[in-house]
PDB file of C-alpha atoms in Angstrom:
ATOM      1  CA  UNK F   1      -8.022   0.764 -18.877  1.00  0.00           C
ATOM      2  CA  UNK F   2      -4.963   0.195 -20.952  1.00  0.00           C
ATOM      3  CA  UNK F   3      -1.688   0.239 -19.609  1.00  0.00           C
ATOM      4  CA  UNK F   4       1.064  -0.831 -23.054  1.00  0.00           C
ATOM      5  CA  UNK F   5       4.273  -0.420 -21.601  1.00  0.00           C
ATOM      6  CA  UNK F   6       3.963   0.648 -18.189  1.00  0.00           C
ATOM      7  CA  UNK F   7       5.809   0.131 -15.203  1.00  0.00           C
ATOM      8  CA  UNK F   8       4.508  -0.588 -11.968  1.00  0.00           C
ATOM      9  CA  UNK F   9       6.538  -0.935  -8.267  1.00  0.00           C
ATOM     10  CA  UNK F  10       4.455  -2.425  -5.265  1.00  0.00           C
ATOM     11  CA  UNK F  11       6.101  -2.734  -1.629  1.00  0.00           C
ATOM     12  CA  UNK F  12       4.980  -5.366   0.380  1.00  0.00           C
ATOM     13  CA  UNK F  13       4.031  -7.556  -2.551  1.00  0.00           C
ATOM     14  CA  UNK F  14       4.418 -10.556  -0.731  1.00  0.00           C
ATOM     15  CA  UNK F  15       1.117 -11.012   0.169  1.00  0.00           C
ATOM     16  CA  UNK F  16      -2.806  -9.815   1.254  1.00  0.00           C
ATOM     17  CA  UNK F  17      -3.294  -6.640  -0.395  1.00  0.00           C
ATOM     18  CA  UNK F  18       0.080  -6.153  -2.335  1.00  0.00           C
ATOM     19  CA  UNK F  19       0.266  -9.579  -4.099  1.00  0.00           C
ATOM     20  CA  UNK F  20      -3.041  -9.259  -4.985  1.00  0.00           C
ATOM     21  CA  UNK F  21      -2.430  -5.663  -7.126  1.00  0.00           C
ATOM     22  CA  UNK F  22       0.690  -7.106  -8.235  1.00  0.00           C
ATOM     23  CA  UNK F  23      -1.282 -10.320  -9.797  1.00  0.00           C
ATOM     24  CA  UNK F  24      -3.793  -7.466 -11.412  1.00  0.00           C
ATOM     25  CA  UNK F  25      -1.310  -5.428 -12.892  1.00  0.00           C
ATOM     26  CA  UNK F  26       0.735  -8.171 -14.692  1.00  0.00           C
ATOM     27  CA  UNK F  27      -2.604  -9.449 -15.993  1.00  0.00           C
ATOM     28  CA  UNK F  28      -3.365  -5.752 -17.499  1.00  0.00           C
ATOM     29  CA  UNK F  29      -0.051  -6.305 -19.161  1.00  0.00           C
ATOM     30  CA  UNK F  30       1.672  -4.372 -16.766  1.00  0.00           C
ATOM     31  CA  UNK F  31       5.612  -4.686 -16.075  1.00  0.00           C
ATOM     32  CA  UNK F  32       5.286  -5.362 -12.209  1.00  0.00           C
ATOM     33  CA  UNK F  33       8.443  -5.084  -9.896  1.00  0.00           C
ATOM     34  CA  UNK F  34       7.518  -6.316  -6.373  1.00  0.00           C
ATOM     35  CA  UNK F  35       9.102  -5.770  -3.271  1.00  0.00           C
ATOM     36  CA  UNK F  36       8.441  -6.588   0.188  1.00  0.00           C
ATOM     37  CA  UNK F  37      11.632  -7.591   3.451  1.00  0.00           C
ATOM     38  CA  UNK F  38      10.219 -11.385   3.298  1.00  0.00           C
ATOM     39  CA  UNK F  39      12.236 -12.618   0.360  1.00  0.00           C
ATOM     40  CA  UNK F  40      10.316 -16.120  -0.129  1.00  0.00           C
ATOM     41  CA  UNK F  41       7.363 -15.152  -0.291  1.00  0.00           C
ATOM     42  CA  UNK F  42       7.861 -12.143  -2.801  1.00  0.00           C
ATOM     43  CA  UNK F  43       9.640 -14.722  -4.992  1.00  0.00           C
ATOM     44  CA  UNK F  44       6.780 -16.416  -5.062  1.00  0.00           C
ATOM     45  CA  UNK F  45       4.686 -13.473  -5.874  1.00  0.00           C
ATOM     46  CA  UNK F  46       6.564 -13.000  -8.862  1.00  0.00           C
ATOM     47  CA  UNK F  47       6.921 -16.961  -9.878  1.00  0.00           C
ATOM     48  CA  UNK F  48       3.171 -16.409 -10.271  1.00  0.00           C
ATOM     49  CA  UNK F  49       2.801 -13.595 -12.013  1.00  0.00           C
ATOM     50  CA  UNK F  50       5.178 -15.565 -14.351  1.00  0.00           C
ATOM     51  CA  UNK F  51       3.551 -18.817 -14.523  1.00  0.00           C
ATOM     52  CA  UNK F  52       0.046 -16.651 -15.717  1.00  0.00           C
ATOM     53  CA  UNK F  53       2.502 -15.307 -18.513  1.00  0.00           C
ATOM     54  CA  UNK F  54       3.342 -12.010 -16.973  1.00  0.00           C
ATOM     55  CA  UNK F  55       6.632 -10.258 -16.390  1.00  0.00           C
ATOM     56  CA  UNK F  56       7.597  -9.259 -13.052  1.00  0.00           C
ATOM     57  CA  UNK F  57      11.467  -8.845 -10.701  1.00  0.00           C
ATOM     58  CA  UNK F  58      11.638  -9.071  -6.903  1.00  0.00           C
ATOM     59  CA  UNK F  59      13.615  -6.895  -4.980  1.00  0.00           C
ATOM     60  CA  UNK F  60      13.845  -7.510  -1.397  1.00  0.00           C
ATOM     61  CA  UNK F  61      13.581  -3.836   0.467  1.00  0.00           C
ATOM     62  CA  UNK F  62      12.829  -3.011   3.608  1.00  0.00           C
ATOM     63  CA  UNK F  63      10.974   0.272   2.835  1.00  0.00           C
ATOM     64  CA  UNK F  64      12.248   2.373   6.560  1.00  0.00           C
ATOM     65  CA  UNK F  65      15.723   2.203   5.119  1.00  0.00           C
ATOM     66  CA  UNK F  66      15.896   4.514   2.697  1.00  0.00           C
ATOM     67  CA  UNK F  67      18.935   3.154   1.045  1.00  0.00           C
ATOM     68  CA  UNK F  68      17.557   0.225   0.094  1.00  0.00           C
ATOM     69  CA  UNK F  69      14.600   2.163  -0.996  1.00  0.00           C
ATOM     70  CA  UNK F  70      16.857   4.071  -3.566  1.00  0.00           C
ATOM     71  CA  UNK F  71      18.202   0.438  -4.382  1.00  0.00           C
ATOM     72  CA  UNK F  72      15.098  -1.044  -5.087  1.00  0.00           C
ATOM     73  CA  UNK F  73      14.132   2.258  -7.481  1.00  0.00           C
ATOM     74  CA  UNK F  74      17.800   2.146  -9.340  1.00  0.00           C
ATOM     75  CA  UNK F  75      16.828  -1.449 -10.069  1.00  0.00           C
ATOM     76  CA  UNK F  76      13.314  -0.306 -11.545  1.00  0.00           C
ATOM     77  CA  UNK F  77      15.044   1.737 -13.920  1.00  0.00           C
ATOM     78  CA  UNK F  78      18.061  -0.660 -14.385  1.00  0.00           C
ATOM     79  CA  UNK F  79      15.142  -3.571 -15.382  1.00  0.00           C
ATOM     80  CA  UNK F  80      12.832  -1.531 -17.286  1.00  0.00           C
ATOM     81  CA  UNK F  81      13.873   1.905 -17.664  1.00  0.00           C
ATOM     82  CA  UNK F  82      11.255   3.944 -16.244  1.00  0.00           C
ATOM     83  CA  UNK F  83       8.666   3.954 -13.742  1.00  0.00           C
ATOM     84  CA  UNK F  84       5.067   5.082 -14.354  1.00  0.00           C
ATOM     85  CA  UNK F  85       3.063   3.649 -11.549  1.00  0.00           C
ATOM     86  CA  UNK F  86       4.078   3.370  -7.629  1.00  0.00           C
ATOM     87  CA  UNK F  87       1.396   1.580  -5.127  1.00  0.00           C
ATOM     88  CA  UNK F  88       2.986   1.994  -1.697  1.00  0.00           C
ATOM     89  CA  UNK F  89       1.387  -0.781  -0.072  1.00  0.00           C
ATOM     90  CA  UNK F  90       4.031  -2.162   2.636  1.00  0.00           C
ATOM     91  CA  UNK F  91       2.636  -0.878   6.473  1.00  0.00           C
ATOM     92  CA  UNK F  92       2.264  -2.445   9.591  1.00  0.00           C
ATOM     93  CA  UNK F  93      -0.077  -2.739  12.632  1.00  0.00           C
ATOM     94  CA  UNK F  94       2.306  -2.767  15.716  1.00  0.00           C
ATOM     95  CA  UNK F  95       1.201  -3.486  19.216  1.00  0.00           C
ATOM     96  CA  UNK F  96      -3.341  -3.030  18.834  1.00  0.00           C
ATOM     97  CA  UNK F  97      -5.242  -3.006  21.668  1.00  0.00           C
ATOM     98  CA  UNK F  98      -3.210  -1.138  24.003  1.00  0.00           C
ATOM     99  CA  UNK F  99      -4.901   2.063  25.743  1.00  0.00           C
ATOM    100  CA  UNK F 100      -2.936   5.346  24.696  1.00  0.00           C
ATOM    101  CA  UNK F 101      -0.811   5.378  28.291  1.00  0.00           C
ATOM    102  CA  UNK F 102       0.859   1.918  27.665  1.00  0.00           C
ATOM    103  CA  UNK F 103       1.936   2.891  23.747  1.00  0.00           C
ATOM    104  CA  UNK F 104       5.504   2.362  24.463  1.00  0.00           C
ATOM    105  CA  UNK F 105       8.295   4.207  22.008  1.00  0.00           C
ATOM    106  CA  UNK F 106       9.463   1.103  20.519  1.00  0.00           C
ATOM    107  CA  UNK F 107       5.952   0.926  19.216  1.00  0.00           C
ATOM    108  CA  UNK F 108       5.824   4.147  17.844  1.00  0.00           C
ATOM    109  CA  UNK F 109       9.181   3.653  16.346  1.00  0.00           C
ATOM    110  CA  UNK F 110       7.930   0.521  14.460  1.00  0.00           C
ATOM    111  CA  UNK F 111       5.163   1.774  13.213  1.00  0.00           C
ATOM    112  CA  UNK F 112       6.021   5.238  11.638  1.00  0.00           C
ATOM    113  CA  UNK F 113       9.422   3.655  10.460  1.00  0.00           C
ATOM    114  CA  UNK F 114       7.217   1.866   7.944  1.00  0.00           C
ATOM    115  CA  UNK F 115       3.806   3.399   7.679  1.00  0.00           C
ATOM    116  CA  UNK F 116       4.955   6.566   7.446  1.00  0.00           C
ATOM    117  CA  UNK F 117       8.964   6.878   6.865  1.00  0.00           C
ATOM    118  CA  UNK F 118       8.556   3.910   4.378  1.00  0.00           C
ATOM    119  CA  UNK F 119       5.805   6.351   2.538  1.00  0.00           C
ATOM    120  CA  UNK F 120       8.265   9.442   2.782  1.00  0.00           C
ATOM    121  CA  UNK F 121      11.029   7.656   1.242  1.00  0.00           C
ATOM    122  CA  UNK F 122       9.239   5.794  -0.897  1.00  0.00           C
ATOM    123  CA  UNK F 123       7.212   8.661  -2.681  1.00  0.00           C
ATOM    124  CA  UNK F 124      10.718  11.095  -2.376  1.00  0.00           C
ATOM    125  CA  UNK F 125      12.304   8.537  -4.638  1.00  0.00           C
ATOM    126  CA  UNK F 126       9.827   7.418  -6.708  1.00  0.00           C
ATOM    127  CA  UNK F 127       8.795  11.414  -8.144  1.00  0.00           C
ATOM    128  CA  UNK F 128      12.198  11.735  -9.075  1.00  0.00           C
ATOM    129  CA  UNK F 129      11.971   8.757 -10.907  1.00  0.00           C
ATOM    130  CA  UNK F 130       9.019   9.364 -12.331  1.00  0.00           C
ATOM    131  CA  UNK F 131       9.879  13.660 -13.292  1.00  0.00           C
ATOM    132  CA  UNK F 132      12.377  11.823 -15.888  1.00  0.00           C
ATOM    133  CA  UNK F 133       9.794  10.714 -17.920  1.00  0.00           C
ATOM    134  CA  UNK F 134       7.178  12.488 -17.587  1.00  0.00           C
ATOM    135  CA  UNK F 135       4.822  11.769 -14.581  1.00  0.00           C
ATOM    136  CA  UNK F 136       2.950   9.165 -13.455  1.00  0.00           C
ATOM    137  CA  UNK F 137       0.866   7.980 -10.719  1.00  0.00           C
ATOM    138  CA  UNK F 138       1.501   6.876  -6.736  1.00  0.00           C
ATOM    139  CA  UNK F 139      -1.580   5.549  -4.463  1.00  0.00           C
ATOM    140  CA  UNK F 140      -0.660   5.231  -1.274  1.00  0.00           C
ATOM    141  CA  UNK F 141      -1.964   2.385   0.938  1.00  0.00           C
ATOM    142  CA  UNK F 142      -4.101   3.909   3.461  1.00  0.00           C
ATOM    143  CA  UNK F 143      -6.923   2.801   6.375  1.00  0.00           C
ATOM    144  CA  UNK F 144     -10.268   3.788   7.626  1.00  0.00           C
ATOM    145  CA  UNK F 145      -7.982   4.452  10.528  1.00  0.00           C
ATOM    146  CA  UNK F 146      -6.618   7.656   8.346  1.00  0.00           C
ATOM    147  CA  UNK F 147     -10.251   8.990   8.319  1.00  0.00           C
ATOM    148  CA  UNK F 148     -11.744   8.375  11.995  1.00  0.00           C
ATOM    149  CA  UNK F 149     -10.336   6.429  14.935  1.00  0.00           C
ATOM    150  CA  UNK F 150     -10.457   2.882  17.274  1.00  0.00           C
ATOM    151  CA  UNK F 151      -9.284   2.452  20.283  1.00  0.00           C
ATOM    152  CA  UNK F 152      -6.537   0.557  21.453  1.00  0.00           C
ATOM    153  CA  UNK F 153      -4.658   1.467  18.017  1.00  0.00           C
ATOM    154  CA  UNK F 154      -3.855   5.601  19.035  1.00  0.00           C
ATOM    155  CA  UNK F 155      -0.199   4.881  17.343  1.00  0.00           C
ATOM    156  CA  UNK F 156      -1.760   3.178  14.336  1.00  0.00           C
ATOM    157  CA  UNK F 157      -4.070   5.566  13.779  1.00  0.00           C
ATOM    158  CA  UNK F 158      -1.811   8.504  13.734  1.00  0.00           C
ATOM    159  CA  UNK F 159       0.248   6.477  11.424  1.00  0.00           C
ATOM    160  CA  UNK F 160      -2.249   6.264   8.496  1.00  0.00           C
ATOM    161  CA  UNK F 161      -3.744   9.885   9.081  1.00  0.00           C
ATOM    162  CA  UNK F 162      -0.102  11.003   8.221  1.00  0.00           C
ATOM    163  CA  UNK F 163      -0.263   8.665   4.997  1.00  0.00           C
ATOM    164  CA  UNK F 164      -3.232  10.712   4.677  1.00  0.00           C
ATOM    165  CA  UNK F 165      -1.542  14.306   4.865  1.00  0.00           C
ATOM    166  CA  UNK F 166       1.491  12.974   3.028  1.00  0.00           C
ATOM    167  CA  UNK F 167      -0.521  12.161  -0.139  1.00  0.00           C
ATOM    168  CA  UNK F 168      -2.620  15.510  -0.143  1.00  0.00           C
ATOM    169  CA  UNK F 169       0.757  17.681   0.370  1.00  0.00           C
ATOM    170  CA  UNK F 170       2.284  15.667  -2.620  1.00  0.00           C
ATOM    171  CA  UNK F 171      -0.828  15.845  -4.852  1.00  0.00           C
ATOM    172  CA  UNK F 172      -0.560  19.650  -4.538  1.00  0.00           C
ATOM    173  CA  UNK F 173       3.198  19.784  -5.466  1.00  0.00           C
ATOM    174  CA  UNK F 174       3.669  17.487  -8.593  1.00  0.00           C
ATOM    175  CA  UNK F 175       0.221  18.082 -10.050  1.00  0.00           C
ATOM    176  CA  UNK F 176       1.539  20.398 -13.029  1.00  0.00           C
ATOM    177  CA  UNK F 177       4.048  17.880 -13.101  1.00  0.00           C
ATOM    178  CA  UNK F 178       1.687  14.920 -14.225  1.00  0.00           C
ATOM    179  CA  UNK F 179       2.409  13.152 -11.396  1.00  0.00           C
ATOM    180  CA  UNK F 180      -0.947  12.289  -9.596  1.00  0.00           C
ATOM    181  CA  UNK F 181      -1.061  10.814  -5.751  1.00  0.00           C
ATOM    182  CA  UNK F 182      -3.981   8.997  -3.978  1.00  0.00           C
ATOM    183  CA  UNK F 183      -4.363   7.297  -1.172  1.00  0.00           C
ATOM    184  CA  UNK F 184      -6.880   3.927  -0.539  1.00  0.00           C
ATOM    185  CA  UNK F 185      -8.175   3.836   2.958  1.00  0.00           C
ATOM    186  CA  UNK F 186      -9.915   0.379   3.306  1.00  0.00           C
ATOM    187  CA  UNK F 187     -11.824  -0.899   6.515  1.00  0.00           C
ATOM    188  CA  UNK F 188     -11.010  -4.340   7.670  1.00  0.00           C
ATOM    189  CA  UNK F 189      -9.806  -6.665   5.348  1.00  0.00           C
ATOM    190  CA  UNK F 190      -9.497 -10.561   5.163  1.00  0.00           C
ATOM    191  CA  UNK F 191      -5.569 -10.697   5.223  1.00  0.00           C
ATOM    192  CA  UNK F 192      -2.937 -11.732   7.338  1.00  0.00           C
ATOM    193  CA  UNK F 193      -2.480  -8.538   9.028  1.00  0.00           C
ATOM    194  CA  UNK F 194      -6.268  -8.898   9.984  1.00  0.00           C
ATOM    195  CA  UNK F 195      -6.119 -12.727  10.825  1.00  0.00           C
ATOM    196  CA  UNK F 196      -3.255 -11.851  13.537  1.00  0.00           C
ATOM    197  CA  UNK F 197      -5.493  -9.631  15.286  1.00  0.00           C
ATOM    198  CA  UNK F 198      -8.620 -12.600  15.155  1.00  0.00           C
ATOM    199  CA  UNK F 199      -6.058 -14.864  16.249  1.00  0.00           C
ATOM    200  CA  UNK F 200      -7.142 -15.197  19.710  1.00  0.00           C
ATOM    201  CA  UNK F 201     -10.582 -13.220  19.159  1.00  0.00           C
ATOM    202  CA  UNK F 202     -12.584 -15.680  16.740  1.00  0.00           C
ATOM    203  CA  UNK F 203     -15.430 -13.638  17.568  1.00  0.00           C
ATOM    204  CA  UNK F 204     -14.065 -10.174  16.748  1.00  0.00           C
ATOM    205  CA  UNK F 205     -14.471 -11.414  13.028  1.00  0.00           C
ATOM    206  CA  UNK F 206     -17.702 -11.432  13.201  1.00  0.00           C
ATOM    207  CA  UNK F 207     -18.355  -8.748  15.595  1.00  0.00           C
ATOM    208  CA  UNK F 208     -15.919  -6.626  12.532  1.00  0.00           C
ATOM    209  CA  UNK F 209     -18.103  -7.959  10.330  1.00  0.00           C
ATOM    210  CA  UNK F 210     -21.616  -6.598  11.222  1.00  0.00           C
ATOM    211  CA  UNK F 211     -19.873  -3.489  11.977  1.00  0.00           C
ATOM    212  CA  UNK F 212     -19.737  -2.763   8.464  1.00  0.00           C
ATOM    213  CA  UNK F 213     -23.072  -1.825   6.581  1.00  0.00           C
ATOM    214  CA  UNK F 214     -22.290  -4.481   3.712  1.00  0.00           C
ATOM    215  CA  UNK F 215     -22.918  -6.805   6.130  1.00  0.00           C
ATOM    216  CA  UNK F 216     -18.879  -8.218   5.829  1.00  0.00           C
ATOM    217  CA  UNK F 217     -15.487  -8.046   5.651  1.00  0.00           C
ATOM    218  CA  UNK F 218     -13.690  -6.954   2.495  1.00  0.00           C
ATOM    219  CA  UNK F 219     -11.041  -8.923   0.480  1.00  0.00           C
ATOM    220  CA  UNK F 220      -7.767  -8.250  -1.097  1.00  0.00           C
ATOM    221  CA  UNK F 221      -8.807  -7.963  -4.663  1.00  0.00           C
ATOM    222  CA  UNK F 222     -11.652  -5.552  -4.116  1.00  0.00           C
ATOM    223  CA  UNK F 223      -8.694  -2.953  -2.911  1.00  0.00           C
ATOM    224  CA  UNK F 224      -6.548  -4.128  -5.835  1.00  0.00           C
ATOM    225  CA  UNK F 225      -9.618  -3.054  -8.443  1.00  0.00           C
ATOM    226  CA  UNK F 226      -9.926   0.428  -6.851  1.00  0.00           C
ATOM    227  CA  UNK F 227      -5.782   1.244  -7.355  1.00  0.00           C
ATOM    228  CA  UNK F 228      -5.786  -0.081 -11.002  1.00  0.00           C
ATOM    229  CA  UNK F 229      -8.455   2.531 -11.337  1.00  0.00           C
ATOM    230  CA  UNK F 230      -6.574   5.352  -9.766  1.00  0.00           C
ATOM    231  CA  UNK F 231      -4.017   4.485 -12.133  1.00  0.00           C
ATOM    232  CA  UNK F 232      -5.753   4.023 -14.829  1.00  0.00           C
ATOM    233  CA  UNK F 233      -6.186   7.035 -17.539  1.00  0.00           C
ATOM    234  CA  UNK F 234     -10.093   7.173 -16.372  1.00  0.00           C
ATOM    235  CA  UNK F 235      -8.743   8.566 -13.160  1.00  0.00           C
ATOM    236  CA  UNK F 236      -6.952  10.928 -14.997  1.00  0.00           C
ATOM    237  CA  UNK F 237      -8.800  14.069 -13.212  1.00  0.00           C
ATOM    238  CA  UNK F 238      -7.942  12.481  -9.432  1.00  0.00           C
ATOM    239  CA  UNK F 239      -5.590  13.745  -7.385  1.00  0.00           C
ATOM    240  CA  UNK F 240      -4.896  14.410  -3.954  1.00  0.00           C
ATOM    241  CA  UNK F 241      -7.789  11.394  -3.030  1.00  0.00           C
ATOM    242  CA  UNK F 242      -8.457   9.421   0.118  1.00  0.00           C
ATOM    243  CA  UNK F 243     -10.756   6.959  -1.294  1.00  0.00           C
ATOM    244  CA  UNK F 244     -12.648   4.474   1.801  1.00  0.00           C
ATOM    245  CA  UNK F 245     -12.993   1.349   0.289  1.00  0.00           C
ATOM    246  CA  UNK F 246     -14.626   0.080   3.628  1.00  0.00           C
ATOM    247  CA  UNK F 247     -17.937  -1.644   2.991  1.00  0.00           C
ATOM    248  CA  UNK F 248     -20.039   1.931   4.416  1.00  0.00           C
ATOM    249  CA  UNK F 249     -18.093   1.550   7.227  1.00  0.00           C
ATOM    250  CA  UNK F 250     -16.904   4.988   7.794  1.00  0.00           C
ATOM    251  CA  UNK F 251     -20.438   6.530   6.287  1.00  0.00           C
ATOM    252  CA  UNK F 252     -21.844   5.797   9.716  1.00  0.00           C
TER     253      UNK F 252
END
């Protein structure tokens, strides 16, 4: 997998799943610009990637608002000129365990504002960058939730099946344009998203746990590997891709 010269933007690169891709990239000699609303934390995202010797900008964004969405591309292309690889990472989980009859708007609201606006935008903005120089490739940060269902999460799940139609409708209309899309749906997933919803539940971990066949729960880098593949010139032929990366979990 070589990648001389390429250009890669992560959102919410601040931590779990997105500072872990942003680590792989820059160590594949990747330019990596990370951005993600908690401004500390990203910074320190890319002090790393710059203490390993790899070269990296933060640019704070909050991906619902598509201004600073355009921002945060016009400083892509400002930095480094173009833009070859986009991993839309940045999502949230709103309000879980709630039946369907209590979701509440503001909860809706919050949730497709990022999971699903923040995709929109994102994906609008970075295929226009991306026509200029001739293609490139977007994976869109997913969930098992975008393939089946829990309950308690109704709003969620809707959220990441739309992340789910969004990258299938955009793999159809930039593929002669060398622009491919994918999507990563992992299961559950030791990160801080996941350790607010053990908080008060140590025993859901493990109950999570068994639940998938590999007998655990998965961890940041193991997602990380599967996008540098989709972007990657060995995924050359795959487009349009919701890959589970979810321990067997939705096999069942």
């Amino acid at each position: 997998m070589k990648f001389d010269g390429k250009v890669a933007l992560i959102t919410g690169a601040s931590s779990g799943i997105g500072k872990e891709t942003a680590l792989l990239f820059a160590k594949h000699g990747v330019k990596v610009v990370a951005a993600a609303r908690r401004k500390e934390e990203g910074e320190a995202t890319v002090k790393e990637i710059k203490s390993n010797g790899g070269e990296a900008i933060f640019v704070q964004t909050d991906v619902s608002d598509e201004k600073q969405v355009e921002r945060l591309i016009s400083e892509t292309l400002k930095e480094y000129g173009r833009l070859d690889i986009a991993f839309n990472n940045a999502g949230v989980e709103g309000k879980m365990g709630m039946p369907l009859h209590e979701q509440t708007d503001q909860n809706y609201d919050t949730i497709f504002n990022i999971n699903v606006k923040g995709v929109l935008v994102s994906m609008k903005h970075q295929i226009l960058a991306m026509r200029k120089t001739g293609g490139g490739s977007i994976v869109n940060n997913s969930s098992a939730a975008g393939l089946v269902a829990f309950p308690g999460a109704s709003v969620y799940v809707a959220s990441k099946h739309a992340v789910n139609g969004l990258t299938k409708a955009a793999a159809i209309e930039y593929g002669t344009e060398n622009i491919r899309v994918n999507a990563v749906c992992p299961a559950v997933i030791e990160t801080d998203m996941s350790e607010r919803a053990f908080k008060n539940q140590p025993e859901l971990k493990e109950t999570m746990a068994k639940m998938h066949p590999i007998g655990r729960v998965g961890q940041p880098r193991e997602i990380a590997e599967a996008v540098l593949f989709l972007c990657s010139d060995g995924a050359s032929f795959i487009t349009g891709h919701c890959l589970p990366i979810d321990g067997g979990y939705t096999i069942q």
